[in-house]
Short mmCIF file of C-alpha atoms in Angstrom, two decimals:
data_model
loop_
_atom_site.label_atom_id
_atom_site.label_comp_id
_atom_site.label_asym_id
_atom_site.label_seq_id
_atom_site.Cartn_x
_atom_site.Cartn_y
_atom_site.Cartn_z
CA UNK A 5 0.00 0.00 0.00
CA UNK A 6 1.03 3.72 -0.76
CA UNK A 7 2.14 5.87 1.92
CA UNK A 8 -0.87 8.44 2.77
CA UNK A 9 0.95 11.72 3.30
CA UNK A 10 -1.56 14.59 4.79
CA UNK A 11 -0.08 17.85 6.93
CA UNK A 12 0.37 15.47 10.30
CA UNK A 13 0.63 12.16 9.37
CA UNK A 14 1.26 9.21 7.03
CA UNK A 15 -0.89 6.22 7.97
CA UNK A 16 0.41 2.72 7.22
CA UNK A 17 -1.55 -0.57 7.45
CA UNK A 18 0.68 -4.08 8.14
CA UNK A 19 -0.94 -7.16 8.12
CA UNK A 20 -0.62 -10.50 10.28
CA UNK A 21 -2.43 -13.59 11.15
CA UNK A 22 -1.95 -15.09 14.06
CA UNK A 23 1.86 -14.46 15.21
CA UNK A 24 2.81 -14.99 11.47
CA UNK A 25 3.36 -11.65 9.78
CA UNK A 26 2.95 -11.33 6.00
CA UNK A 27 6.20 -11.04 4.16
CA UNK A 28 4.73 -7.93 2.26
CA UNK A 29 5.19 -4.92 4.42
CA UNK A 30 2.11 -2.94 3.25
CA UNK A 31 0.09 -4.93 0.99
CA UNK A 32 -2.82 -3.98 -1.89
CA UNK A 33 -4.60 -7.21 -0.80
CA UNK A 34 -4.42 -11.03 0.74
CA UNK A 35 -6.86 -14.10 0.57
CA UNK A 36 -7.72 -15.61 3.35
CA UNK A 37 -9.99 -18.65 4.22
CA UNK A 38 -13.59 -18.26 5.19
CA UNK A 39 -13.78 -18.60 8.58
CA UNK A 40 -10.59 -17.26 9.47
CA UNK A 41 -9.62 -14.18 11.50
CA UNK A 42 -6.83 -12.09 10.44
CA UNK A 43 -5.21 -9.12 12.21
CA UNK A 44 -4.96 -5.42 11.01
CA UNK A 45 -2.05 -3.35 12.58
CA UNK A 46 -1.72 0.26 12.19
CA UNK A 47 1.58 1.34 11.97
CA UNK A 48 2.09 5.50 12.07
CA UNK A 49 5.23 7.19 11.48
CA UNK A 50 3.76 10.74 12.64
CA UNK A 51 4.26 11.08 16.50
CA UNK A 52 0.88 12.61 17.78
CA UNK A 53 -1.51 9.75 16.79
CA UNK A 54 -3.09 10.30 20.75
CA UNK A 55 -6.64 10.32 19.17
CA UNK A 56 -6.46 7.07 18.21
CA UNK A 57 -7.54 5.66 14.69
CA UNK A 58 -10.86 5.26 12.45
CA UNK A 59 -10.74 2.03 10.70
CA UNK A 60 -13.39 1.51 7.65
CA UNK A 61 -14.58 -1.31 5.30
CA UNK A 62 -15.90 -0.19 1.84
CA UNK A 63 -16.13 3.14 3.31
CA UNK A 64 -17.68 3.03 5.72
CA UNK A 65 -16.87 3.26 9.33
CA UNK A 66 -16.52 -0.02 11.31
CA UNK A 67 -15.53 1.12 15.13
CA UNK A 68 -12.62 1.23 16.95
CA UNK A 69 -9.87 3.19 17.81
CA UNK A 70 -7.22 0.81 18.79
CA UNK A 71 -4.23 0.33 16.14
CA UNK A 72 -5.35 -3.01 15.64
CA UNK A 73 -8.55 -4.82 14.14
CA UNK A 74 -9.61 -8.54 13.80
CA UNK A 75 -11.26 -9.01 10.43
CA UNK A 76 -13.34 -12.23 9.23
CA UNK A 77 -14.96 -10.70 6.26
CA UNK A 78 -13.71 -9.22 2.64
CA UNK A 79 -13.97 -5.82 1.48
CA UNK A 80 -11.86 -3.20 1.36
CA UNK A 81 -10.37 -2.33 4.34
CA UNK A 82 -8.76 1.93 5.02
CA UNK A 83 -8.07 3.46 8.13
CA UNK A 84 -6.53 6.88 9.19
CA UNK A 85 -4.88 8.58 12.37
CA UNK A 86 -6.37 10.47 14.58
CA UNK A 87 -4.14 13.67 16.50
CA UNK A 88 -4.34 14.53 20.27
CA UNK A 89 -6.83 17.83 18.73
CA UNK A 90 -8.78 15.45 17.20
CA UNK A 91 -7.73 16.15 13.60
CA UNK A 92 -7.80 12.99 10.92
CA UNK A 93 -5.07 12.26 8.53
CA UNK A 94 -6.42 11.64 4.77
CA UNK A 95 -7.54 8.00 5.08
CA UNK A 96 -5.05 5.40 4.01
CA UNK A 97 -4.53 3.24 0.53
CA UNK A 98 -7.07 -0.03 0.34
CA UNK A 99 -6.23 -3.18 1.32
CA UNK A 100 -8.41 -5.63 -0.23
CA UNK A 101 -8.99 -8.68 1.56
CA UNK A 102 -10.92 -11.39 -0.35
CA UNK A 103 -11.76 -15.34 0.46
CA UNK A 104 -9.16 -17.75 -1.25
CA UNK A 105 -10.90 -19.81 -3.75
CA UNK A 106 -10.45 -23.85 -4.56
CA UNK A 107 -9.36 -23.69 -8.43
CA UNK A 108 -10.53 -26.59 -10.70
CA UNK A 109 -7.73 -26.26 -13.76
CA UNK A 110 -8.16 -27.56 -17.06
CA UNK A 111 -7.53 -31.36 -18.13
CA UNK A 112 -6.34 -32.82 -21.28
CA UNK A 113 -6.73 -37.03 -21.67
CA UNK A 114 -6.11 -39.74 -24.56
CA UNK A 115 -8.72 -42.50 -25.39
CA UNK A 116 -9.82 -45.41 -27.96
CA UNK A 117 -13.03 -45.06 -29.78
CA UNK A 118 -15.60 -46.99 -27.95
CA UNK A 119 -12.58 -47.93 -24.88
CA UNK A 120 -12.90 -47.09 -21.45
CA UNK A 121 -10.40 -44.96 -19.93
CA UNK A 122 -9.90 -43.74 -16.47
CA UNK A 123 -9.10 -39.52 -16.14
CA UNK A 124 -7.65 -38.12 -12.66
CA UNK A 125 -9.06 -34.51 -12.69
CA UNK A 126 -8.48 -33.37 -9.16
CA UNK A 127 -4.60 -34.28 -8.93
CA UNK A 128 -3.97 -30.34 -10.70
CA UNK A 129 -6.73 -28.55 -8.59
CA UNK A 130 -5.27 -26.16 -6.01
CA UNK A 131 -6.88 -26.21 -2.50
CA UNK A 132 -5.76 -23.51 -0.34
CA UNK A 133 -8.09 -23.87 2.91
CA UNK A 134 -8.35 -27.60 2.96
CA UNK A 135 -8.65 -30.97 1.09
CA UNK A 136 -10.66 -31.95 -1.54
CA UNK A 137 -13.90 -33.54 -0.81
CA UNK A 138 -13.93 -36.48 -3.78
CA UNK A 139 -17.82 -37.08 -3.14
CA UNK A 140 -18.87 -33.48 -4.09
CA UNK A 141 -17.24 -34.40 -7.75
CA UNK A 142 -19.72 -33.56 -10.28
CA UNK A 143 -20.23 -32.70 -13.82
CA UNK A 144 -21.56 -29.72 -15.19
CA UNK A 145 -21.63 -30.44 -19.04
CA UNK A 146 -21.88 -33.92 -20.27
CA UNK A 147 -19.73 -35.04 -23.10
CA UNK A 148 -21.36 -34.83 -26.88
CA UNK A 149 -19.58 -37.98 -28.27
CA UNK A 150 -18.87 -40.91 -25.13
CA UNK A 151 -20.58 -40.84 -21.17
CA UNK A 152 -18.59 -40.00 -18.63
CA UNK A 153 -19.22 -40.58 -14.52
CA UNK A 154 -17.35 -40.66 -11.62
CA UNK A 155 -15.73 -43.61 -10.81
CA UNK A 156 -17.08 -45.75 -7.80
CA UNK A 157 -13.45 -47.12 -6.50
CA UNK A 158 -10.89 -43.99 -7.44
CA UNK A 159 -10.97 -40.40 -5.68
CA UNK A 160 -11.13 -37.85 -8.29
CA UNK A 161 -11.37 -39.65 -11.32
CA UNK A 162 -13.90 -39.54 -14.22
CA UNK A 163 -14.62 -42.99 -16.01
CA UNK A 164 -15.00 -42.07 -19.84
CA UNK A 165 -15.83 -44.32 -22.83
CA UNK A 166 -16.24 -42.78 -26.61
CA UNK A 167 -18.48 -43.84 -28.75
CA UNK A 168 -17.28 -46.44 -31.20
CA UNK A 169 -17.40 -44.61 -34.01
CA UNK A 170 -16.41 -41.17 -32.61
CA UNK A 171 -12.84 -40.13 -33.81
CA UNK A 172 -11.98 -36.06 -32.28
CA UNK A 173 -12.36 -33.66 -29.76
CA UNK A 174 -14.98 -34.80 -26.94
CA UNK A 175 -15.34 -32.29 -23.51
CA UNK A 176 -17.02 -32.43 -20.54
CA UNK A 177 -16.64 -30.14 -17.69
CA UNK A 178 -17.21 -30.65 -13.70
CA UNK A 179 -16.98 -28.97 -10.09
CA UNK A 180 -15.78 -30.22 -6.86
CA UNK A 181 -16.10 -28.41 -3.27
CA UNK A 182 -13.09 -28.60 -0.68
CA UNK A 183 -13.70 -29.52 2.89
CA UNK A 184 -14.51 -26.01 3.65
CA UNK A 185 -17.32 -25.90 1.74
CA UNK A 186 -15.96 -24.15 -1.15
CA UNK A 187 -16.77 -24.74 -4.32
CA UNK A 188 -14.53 -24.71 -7.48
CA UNK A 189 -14.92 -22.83 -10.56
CA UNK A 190 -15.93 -24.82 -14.13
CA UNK A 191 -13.39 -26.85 -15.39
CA UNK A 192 -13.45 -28.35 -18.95
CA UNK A 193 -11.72 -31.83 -19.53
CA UNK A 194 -10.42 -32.06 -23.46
CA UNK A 195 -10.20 -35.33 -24.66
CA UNK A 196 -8.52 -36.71 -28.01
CA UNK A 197 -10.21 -39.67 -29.03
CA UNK A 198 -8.34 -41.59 -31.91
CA UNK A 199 -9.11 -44.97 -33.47
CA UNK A 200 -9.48 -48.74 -32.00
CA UNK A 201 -8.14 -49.68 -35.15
CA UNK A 202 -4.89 -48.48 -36.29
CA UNK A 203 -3.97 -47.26 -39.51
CA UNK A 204 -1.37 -48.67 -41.92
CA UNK A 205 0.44 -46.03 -41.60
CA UNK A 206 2.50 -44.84 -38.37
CA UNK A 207 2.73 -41.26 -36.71
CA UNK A 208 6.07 -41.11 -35.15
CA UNK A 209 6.52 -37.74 -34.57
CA UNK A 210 4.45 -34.28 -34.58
CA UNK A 211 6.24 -31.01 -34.00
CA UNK A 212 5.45 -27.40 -34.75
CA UNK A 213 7.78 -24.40 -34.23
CA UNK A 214 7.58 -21.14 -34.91
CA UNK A 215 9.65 -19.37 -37.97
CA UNK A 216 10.64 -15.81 -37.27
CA UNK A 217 7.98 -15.15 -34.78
CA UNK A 218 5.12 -14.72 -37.45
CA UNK A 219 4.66 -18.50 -38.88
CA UNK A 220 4.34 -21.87 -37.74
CA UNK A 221 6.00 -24.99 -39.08
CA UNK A 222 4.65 -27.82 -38.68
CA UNK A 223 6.44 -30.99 -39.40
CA UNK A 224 5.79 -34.69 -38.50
CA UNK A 225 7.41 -38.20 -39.36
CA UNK A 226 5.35 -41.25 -40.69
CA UNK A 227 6.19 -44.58 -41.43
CA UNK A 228 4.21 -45.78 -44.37
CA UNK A 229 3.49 -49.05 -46.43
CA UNK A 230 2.05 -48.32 -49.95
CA UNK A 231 -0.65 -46.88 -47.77
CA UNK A 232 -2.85 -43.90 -49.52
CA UNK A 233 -3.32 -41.33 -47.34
CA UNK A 234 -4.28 -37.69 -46.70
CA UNK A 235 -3.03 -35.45 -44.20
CA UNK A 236 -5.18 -32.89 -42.77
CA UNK A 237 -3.75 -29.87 -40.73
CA UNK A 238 -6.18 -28.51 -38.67
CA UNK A 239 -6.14 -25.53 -36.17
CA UNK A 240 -8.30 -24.12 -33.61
CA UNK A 241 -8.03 -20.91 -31.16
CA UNK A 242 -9.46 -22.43 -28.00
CA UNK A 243 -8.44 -26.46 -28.43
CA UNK A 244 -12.08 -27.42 -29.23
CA UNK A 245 -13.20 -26.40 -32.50
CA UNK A 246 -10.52 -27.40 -35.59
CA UNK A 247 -10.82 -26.17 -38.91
CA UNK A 248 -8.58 -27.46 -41.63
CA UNK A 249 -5.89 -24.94 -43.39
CA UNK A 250 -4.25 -27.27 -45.39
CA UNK A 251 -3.45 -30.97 -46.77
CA UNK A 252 -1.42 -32.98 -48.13
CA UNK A 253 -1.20 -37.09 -49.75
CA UNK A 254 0.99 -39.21 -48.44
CA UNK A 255 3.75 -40.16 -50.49
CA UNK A 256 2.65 -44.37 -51.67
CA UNK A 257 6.40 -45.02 -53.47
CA UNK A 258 7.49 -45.62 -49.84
CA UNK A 259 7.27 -49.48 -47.98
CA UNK A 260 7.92 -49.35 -44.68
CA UNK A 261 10.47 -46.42 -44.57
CA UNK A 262 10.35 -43.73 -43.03
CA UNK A 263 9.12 -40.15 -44.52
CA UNK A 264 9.07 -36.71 -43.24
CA UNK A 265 6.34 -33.76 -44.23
CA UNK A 266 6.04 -30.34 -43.59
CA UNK A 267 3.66 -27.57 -43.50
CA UNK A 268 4.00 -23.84 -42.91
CA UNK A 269 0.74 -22.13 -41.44
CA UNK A 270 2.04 -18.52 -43.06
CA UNK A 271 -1.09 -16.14 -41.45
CA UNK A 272 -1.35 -17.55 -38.10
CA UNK A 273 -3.65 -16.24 -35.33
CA UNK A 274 -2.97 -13.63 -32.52
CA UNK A 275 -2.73 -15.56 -29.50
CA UNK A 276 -2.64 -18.82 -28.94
CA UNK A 277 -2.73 -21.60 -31.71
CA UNK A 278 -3.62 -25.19 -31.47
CA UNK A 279 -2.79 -27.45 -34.06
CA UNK A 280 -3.35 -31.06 -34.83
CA UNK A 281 -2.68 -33.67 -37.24
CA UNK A 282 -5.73 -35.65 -38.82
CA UNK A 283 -4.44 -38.60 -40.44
CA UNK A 284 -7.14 -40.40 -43.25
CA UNK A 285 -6.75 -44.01 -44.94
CA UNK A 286 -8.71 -44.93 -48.11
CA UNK A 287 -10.22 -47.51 -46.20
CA UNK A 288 -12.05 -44.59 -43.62
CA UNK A 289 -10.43 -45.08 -41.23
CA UNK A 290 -8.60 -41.67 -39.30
CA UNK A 291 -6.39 -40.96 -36.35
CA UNK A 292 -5.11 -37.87 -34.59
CA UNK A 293 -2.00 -36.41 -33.64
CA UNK A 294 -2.04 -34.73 -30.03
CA UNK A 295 -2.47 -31.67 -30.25
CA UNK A 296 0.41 -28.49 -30.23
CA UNK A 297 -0.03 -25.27 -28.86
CA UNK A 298 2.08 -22.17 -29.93
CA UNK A 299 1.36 -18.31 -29.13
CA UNK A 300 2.20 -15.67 -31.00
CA UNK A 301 1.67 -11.71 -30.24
CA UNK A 302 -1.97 -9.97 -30.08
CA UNK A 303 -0.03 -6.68 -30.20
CA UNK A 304 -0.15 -5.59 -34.56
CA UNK A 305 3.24 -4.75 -35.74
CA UNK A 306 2.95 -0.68 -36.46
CA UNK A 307 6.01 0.74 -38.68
CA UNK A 308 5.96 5.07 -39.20
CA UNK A 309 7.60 5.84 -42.61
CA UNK A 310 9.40 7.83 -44.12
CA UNK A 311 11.40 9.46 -41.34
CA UNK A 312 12.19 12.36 -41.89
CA UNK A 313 9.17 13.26 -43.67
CA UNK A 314 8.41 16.31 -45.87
CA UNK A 315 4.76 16.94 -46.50
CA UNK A 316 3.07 13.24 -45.15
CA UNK A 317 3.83 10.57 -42.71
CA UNK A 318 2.79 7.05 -43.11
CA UNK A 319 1.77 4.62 -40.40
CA UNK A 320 1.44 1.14 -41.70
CA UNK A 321 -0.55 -1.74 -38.79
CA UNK A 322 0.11 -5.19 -39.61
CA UNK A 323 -2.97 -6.76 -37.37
CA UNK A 324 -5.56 -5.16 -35.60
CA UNK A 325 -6.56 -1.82 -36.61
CA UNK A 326 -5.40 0.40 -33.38
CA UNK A 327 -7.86 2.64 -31.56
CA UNK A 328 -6.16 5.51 -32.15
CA UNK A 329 -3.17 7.61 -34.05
CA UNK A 330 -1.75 10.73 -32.62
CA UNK A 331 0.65 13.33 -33.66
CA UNK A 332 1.47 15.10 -30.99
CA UNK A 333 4.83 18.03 -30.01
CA UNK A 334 7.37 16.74 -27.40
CA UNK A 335 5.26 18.51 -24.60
CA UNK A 336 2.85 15.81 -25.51
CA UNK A 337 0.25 18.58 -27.22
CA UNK A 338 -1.99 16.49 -29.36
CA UNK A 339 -1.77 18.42 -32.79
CA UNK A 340 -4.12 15.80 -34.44
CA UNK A 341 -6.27 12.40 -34.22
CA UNK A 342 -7.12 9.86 -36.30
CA UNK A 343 -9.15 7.32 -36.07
CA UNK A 344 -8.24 4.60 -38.74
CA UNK A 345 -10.13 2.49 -41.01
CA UNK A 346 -7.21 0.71 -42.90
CA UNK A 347 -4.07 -0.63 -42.58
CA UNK A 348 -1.97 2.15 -43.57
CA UNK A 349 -2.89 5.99 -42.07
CA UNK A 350 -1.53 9.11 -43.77
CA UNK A 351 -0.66 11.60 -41.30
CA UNK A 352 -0.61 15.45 -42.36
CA UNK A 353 3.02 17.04 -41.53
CA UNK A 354 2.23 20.33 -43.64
CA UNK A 355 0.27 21.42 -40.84
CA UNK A 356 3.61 21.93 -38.68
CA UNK A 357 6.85 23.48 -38.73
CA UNK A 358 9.97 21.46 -38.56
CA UNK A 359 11.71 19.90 -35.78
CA UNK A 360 10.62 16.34 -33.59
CA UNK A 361 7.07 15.18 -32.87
CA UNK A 362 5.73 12.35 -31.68
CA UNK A 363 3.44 9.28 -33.47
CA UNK A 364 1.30 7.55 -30.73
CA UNK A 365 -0.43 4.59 -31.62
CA UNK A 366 -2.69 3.53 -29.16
CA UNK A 367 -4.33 -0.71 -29.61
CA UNK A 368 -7.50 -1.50 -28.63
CA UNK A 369 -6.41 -2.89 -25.33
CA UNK A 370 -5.29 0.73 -24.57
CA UNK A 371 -1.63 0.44 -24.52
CA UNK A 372 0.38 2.74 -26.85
CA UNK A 373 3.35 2.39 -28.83
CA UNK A 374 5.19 5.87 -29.81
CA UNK A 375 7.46 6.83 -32.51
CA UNK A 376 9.65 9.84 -32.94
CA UNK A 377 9.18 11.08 -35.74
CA UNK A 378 11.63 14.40 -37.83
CA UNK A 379 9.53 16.88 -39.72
CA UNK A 380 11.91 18.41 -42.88
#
């Protein structure tokens, strides 16, 4: 927490629970565990504090005058010092106390069409005020393409079994409550479901990478016998939906050797990427890679050209359109705004004299990017 500076005093809040004092010595916020109590010390640096202090949660006044306070609720919690004449200091920065939550994260599994397999879900979750209770283990969404329950003889554990014709991406997602009585947020478990039957044609290896930090290669190994095949390369933004974005055969000269293929995803998407492999026989059958993950930059790439510049500036976005251009002096005086509607914005430099200015560029998650820019 900032340090609260008024005419006669700087107020300071330090936390502890029990005899164990946080690490932080004024903190913006803890968690702590419903049904705790936690301790707020006041800690003044201004000598007349003889008036005591005026401790408040979410503004409003909640008694006392002592320089401590036992706490068993969240809010936001301010106090401020009070002189021997009675005068406050300005009330101090918020420390936010909230409840620590029991956090269900995200699973990932392999199965068989139509085979049974056995998924541990609760071995990731994070309980921070007690143990998992395994009986509260429920799902929320059922899967599309197998059933799913929880298993009768292992803690924690979903029994799923495919369909046995289903070949994909099947999801389900669940809750669980700790011991407190807390319950967990959604979590979703992803599960790749290949074939029973197994193609002619092996998958050793799957790989992607990325190639100057605005492609993807993607490159995998096969063994193959005279098999005709297609590959599929499919990708997906949130590790559910796939689309394809390209394919190629499989190469039929080869018997049982070993043959390498690549694939170069040139456009990929801002963010995160998931790609897979979909692997199809010319007997029906199909199998699936596991699936890769690789990130690349939300933020557009923004170049200002040319600099120096006589009569026009050019600012060229390479992504999403920004929120906002700027020309502004080095006082930061904005001297004009655009708002753009295409990838490249002209900016007017006739309207100013020479010397340096400044090109903001502002994204639409706010932050800015700025260029110096020489007006000849």
């Amino acid at each position: 927490m900032k340090n609260i500076y008024s005419t006669l005093f700087v107020a300071l809040l330090a936390v502890t629970t029990g005899s164990q004092a946080y690490s932080q010595a004024n903190p913006q916020s803890i968690k702590i565990c419903r049904g705790s109590a936690v301790v707020l010390k006041a800690n003044p640096t201004a000598a007349d504090v003889a008036g005591g202090y005026v401790w408040y949660r979410d503004g409003a006044v909640i008694g006392g005058t002592n320089d401590s306070l036992v706490i068993t609720q969240p809010g936001k919690y301010t106090l401020a010092s009070v002189s021997s004449g009675g005068c406050n200091s300005t009330i101090s920065s918020a420390l936010e106390v909230t409840y620590k939550e029991l956090i269900a994260v995200d699973d990932r599994a392999t199965a068989h069409s139509g085979t049974l397999v056995n998924i541990p879900v609760t071995k990731n979750d994070i309980a921070e005020c007690g143990s998992i209770d395994f009986q509260t283990l429920s799902m929320s969404v059922l899967p599309k393409n197998g059933s799913a329950k929880v298993s009768a003889t292992e803690p924690g554990v979903f029994s799923y079994t495919p369909n046995a014709s289903f070949v994909g991406t099947d999801s389900f997602t669940y809750t669980v409550y700790d011991v407190a009585g807390n319950v967990s947020n959604v979590a979703k478990v992803l599960v790749e479901v290949t074939s029973a039957t197994p193609l002619a044609l092996d998958l050793l290896a799957f790989n992607v990478s990325k190639v100057k930090e605005t492609q993807a290669a993607i490159n995998w190994q096969v063994i193959e016998d005279n098999t005709e095949a297609t590959f599929t390369i499919e990708r997906s933004s949130n590790a559910t939906s796939f689309e394809p974005i390209g394919t190629l055969k499989a190469n039929t000269s080869s018997i049982s050797q070993k043959a390498d293929y690549s694939f170069t995803d040139t456009k990929p998407l801002k963010g995160t990427n998931y790609y897979r492999l979909k692997i199809s026989d010319n007997n029906g059958k199909v199998n699936y890679s596991n699936v890769k993950m690789l990130s690349f930059s939300s933020s557009a790439a923004v170049a200002v050209y040319p600099n120096p510049a006589t009569t026009t500036a050019y600012v060229k976005v390479d992504g999403a359109l920004p929120k906002l251009i700027q020309l502004l002096d080095l006082n930061g005086r904005v001297l004009q705004a655009i708002i753009p509607v295409a990838e490249t914005v002209a900016v007017d430099m006739n309207q100013v004299s020479g010397g340096l200015y400044l090109i903001r560029v502002t994204g639409q998650d706010d932050k800015a990017e700025i260029f110096k820019i020489e007006k000849r």
